[in-house]
Tab-separated table of C-alpha atoms and ligand atoms in Angstrom:
chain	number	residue	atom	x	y	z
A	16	UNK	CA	-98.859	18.877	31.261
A	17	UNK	CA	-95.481	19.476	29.263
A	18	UNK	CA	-93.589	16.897	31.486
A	19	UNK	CA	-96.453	14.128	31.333
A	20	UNK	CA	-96.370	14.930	27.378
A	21	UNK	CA	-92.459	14.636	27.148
A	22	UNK	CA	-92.558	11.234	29.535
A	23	UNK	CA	-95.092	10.013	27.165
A	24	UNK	CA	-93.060	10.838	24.096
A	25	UNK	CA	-89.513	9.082	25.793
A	26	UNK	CA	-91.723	6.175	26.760
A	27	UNK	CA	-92.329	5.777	23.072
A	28	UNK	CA	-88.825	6.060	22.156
A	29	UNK	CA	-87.865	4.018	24.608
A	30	UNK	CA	-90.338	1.306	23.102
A	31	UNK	CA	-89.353	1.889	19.593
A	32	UNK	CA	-85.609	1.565	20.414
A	33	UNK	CA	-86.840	-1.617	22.558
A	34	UNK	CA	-88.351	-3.279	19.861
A	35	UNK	CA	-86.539	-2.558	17.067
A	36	UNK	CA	-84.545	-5.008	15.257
A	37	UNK	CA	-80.705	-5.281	16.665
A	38	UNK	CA	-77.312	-5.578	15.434
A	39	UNK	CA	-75.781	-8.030	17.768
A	40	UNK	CA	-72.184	-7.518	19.157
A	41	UNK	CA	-69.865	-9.318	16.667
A	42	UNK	CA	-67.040	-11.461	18.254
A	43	UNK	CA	-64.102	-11.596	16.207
A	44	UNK	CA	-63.302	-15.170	14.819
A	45	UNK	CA	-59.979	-16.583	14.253
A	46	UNK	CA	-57.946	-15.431	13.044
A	47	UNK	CA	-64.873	0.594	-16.053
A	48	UNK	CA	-67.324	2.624	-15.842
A	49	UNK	CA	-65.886	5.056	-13.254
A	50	UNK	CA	-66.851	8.180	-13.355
A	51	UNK	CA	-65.274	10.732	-15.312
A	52	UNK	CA	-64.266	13.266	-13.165
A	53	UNK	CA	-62.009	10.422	-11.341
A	54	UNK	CA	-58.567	8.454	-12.512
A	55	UNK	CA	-57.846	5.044	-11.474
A	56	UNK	CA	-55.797	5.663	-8.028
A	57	UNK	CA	-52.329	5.133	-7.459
A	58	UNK	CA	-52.258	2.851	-4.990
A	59	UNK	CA	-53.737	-0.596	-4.333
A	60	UNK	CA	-54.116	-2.819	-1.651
A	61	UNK	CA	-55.490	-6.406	-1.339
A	62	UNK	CA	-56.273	-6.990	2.445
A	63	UNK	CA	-56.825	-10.816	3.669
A	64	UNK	CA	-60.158	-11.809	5.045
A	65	UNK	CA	-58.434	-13.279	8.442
A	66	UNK	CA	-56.829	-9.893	9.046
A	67	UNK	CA	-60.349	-7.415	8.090
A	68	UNK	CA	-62.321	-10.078	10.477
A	69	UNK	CA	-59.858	-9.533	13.198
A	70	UNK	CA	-60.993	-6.176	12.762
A	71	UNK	CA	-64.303	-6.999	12.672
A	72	UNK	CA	-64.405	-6.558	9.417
A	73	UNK	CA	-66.810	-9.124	7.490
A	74	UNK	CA	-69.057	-7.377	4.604
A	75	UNK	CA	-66.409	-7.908	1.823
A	76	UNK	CA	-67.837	-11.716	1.920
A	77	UNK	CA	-71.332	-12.305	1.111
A	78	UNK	CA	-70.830	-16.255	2.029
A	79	UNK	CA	-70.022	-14.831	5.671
A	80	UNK	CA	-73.491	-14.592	7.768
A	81	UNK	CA	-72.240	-11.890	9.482
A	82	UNK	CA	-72.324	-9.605	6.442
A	83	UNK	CA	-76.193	-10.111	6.202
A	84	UNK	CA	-77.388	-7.601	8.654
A	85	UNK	CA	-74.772	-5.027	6.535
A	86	UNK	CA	-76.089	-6.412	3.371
A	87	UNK	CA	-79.905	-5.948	4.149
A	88	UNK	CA	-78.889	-2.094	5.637
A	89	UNK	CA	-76.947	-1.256	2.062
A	90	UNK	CA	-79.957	-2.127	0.596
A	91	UNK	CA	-82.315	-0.487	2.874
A	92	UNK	CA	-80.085	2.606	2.311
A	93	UNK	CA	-79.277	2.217	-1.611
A	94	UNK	CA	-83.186	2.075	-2.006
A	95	UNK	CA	-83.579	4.987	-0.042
A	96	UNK	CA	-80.576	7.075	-1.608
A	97	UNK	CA	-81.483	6.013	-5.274
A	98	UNK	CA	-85.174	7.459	-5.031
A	99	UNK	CA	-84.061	10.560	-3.992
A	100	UNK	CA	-80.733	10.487	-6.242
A	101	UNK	CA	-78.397	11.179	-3.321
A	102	UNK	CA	-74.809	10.306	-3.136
A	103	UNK	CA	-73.424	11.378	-0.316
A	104	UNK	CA	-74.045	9.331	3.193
A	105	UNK	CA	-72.330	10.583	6.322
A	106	UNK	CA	-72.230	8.307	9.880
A	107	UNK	CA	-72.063	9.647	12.850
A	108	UNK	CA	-73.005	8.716	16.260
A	109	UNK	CA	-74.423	10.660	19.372
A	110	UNK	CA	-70.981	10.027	21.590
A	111	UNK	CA	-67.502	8.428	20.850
A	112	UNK	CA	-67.371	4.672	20.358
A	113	UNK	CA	-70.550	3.933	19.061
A	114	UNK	CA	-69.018	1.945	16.400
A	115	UNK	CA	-69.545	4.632	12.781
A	116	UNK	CA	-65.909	3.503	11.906
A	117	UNK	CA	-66.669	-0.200	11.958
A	118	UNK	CA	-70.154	0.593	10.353
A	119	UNK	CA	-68.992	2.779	7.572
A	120	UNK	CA	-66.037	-0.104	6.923
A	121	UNK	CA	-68.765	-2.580	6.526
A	122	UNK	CA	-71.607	-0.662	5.444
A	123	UNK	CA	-69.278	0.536	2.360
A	124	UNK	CA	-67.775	-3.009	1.679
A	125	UNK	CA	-71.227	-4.383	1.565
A	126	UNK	CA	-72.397	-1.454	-0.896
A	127	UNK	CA	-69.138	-2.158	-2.820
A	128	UNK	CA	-70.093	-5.744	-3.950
A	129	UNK	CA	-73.274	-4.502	-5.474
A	130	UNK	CA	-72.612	-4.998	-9.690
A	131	UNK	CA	-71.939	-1.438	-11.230
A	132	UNK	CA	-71.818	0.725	-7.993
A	133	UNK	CA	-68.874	2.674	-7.189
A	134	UNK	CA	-68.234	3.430	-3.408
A	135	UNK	CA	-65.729	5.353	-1.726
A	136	UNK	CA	-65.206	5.655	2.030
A	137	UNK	CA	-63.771	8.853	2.756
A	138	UNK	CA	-62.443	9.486	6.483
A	139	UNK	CA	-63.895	12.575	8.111
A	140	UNK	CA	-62.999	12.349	11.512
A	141	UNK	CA	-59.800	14.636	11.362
A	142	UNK	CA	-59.592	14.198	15.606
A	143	UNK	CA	-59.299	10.187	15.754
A	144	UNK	CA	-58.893	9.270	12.164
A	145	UNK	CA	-59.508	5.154	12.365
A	146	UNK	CA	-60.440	4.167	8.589
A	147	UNK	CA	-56.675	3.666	7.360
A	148	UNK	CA	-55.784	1.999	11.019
A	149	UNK	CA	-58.440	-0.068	10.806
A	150	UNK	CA	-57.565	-1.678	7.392
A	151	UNK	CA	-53.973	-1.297	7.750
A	152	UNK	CA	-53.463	1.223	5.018
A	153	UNK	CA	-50.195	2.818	6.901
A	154	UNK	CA	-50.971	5.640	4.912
A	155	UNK	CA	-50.459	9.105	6.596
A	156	UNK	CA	-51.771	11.396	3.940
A	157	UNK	CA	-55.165	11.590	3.255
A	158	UNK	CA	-58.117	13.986	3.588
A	159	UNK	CA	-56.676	16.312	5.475
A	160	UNK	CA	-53.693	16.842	2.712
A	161	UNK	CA	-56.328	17.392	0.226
A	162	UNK	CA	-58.187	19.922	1.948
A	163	UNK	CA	-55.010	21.936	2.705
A	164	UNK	CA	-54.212	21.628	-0.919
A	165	UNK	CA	-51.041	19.699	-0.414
A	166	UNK	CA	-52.494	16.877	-2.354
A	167	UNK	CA	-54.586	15.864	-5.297
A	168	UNK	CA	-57.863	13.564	-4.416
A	169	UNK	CA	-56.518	10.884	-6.832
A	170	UNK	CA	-53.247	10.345	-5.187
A	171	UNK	CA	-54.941	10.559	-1.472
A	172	UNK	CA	-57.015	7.618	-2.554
A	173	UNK	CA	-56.156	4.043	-1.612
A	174	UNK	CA	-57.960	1.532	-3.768
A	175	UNK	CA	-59.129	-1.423	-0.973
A	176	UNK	CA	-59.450	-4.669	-2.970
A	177	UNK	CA	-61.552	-7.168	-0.169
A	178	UNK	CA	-62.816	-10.448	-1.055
A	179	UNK	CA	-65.134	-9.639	-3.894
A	180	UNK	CA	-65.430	-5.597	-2.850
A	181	UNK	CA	-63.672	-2.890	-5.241
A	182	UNK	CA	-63.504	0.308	-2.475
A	183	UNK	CA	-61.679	3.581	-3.005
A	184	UNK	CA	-61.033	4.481	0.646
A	185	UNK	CA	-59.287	8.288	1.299
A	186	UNK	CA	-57.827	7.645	4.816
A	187	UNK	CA	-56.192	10.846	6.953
A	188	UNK	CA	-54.065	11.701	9.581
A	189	UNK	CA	-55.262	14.329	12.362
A	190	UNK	CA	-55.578	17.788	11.767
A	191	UNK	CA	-53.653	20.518	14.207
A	192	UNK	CA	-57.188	22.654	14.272
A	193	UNK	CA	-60.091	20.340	12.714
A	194	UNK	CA	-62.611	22.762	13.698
A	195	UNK	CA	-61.298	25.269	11.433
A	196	UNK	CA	-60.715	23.158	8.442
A	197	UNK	CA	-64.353	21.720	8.195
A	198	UNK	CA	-65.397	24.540	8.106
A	199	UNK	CA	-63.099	26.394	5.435
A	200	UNK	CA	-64.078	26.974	2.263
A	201	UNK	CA	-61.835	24.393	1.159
A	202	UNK	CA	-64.024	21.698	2.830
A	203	UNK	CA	-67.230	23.022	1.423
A	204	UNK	CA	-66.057	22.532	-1.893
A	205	UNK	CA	-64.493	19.473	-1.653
A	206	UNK	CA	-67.462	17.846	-0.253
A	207	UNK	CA	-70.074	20.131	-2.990
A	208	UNK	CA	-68.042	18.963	-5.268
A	209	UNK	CA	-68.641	14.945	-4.131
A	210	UNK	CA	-72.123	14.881	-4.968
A	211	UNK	CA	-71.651	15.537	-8.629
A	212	UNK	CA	-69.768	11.940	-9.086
A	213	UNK	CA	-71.770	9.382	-11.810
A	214	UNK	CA	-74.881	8.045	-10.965
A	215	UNK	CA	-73.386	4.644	-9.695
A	216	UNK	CA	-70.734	6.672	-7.624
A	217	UNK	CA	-71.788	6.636	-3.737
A	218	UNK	CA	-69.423	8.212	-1.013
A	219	UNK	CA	-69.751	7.145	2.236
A	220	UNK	CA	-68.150	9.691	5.015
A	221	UNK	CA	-67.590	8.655	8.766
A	222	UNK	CA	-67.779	11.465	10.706
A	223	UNK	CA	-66.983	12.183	14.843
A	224	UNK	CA	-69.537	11.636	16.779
A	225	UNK	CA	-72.173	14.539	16.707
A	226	UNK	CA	-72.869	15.730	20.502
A	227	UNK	CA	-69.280	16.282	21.038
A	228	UNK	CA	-68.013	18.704	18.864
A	229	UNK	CA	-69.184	21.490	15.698
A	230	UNK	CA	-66.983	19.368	13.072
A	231	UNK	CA	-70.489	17.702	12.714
A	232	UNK	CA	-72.579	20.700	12.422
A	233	UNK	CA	-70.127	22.157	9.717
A	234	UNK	CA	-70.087	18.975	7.224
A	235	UNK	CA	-74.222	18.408	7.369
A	236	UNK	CA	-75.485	21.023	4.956
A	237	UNK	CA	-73.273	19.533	2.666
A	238	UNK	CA	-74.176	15.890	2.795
A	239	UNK	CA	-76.831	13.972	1.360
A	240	UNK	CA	-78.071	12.029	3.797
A	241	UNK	CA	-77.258	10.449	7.544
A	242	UNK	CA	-77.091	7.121	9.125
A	243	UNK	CA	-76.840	7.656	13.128
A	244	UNK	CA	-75.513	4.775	15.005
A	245	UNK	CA	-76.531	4.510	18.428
A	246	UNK	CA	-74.731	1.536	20.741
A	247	UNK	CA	-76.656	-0.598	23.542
A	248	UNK	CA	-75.133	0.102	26.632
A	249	UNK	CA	-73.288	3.697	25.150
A	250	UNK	CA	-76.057	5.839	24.089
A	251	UNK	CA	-79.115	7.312	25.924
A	252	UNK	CA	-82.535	8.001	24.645
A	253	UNK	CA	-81.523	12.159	25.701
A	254	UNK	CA	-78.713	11.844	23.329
A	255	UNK	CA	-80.732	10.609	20.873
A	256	UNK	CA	-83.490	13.115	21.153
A	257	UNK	CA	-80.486	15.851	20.810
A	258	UNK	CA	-79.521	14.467	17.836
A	259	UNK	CA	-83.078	14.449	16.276
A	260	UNK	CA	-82.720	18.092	16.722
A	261	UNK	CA	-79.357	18.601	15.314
A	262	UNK	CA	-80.129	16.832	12.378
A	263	UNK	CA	-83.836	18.674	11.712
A	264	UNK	CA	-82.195	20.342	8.500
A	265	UNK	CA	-81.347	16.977	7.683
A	266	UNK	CA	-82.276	13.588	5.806
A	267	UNK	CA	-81.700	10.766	8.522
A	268	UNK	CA	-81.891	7.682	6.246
A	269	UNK	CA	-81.843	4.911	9.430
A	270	UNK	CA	-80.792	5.154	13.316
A	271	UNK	CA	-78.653	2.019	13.708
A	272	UNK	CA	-78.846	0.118	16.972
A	273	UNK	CA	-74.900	-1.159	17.471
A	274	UNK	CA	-73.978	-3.895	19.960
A	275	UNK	CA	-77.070	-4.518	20.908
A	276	UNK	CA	-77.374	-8.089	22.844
A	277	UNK	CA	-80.490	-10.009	20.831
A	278	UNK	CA	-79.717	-11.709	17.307
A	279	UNK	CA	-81.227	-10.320	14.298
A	280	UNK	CA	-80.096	-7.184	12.186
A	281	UNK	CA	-79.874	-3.696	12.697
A	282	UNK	CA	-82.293	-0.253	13.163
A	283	UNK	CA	-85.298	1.248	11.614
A	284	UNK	CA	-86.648	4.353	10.757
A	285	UNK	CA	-86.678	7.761	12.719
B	20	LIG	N1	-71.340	-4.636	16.817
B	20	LIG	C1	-70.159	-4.626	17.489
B	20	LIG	N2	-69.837	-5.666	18.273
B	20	LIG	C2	-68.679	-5.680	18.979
B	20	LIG	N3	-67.772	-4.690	18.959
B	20	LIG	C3	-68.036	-3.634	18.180
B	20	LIG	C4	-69.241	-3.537	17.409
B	20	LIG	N4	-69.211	-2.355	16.752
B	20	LIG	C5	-68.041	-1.752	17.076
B	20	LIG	N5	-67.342	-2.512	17.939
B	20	LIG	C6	-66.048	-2.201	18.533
B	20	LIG	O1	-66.215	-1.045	19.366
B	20	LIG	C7	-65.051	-0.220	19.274
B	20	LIG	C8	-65.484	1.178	18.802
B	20	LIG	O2	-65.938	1.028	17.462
B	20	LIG	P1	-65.623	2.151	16.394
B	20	LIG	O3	-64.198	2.537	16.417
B	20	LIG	O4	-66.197	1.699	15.113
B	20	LIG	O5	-66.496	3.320	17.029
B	20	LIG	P2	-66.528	4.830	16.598
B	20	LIG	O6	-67.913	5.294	16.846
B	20	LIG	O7	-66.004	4.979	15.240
B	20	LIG	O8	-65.536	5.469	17.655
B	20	LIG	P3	-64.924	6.967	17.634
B	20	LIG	O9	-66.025	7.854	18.156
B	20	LIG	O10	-63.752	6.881	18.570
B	20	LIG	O11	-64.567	7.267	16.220
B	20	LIG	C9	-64.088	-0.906	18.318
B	20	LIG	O12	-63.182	-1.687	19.050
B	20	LIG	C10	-64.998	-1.803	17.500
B	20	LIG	O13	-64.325	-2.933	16.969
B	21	LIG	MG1	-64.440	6.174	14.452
């Protein structure tokens, strides 16, 4: 009876991952009123829109049709995060690869163009830091610094300038013992301490993927809200099912279905 109950219950989630909408694999084309607590950052970068879609990179530019699916998803989310007043969104993903670095890039430039919001992409993975890679921020310091009090959050804090997006990104290097630091004191208050930005501010956090770690388990009680990003061909309805449980304590705003084959835009409600 159990097994016929649980084949019934993946045969729905098979159908519902089946049928919802898709983010299609994107091929890569050629080449104030900030919040108190917060000074302006030291450093600035302007980054070209060749080079960020090289990267796959496209939300900065709302005249790109490729930012659309990003663009209906920060609203989707922003809706979501403004009714309940949260601030904080983490991304993770079920496995490695799933694609929460190129998300949380594009997810964050998207929110960034939106008049009066704030946004700030802060990299959490301390295993396989990608953010400041990814946008060619050849910065070494970052999150990690700050945590280990080596460094203030102000001068760990790149500020992106992308087409018409304003982002303050916080890059890092790798950490000798991540495990450890996520889950220091340190890291609870530095991420407590997030949520009490102004009410445009929203921080977006990508994460390591969940199933493969704790660093995962020790950031969620201290995060707002979470957008899980599942990939086509990558992630299996089991792996989904195990994140459903890790995240029970846990506001799941959207699953995202990544790289998934069909045209049209992105996931739907868990
Ligand atoms: N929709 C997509 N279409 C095509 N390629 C994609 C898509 N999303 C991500 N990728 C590519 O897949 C690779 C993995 O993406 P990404 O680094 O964002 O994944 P990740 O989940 O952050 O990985 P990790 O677990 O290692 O941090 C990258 O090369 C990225 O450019
Ligand atoms: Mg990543």
């Amino acid at each position: 009876m159990e097994d016929i109950r649980q084949a019934v219950e993946r045969a729905k989630i098979e159908s519902e991952l089946r049928s919802a909408p898709r983010l299609e694999p994107m091929r890569n084309r050629a080449a104030d009123d900030r919040p108190a607590e917060r000074k302006r950052s030291l450093r600035e970068v302007k980054l070209e829109s060749a080079f960020l879609q090289s990267r796959r990179i496209v939300a900065h530019d709302g005249q790109d049709p490729r930012s659309l699916p990003f663009d209906i998803l920060r609203t989707e989310v922003l809706r979501a995060m403004d009714l309940k007043g949260w601030k904080t969104l983490a991304i993770t993903s079920p496995t490695p690869g799933c694609g929460k670095t190129f998300m949380a890039i594009n997810l964050a430039l998207s929110m960034a163009r939106v008049p009066e919001r704030q946004v700030s992409l802060l990299d959490f993975d301390l295993r396989r830091p990608q953010v400041g890679r990814t946008l060619n921020l050849r910065a070494t310091e970052g999150v990690t610094d700050v945590l280990e009090g080596r460094l203030d959050a102000d001068n760990a804090t790149v500020n992106v300038r992308a087409g018409s997006s304003n982002l303050e990104v916080m890059p890092t290097g790798s950490s000798s013992n991540p495990s450890d630091l996520v889950a220091s004191s340190a890291t609870t208050k530095f991420l407590d301490g997030l949520a009490r930005h102004g009410q445009t501010q929203i921080v977006v956090l990508d994460l390591p993927p969940l199933l493969t770690g704790h660093d995962v388990i020790s950031i969620l009680p201290h995060i707002d809200c979470v957008l899980l990003v599942a990939a086509v061909g990558t992630s299996k309805v089991s792996e989904i099912e195990q994140c459903k449980k890790y995240l029970q304590a846990t506001d799941m705003v959207r699953v995202v279905v990544n790289k998934a084959p069909l045209a049209t835009t992105h996931g739907y409600y868990y």
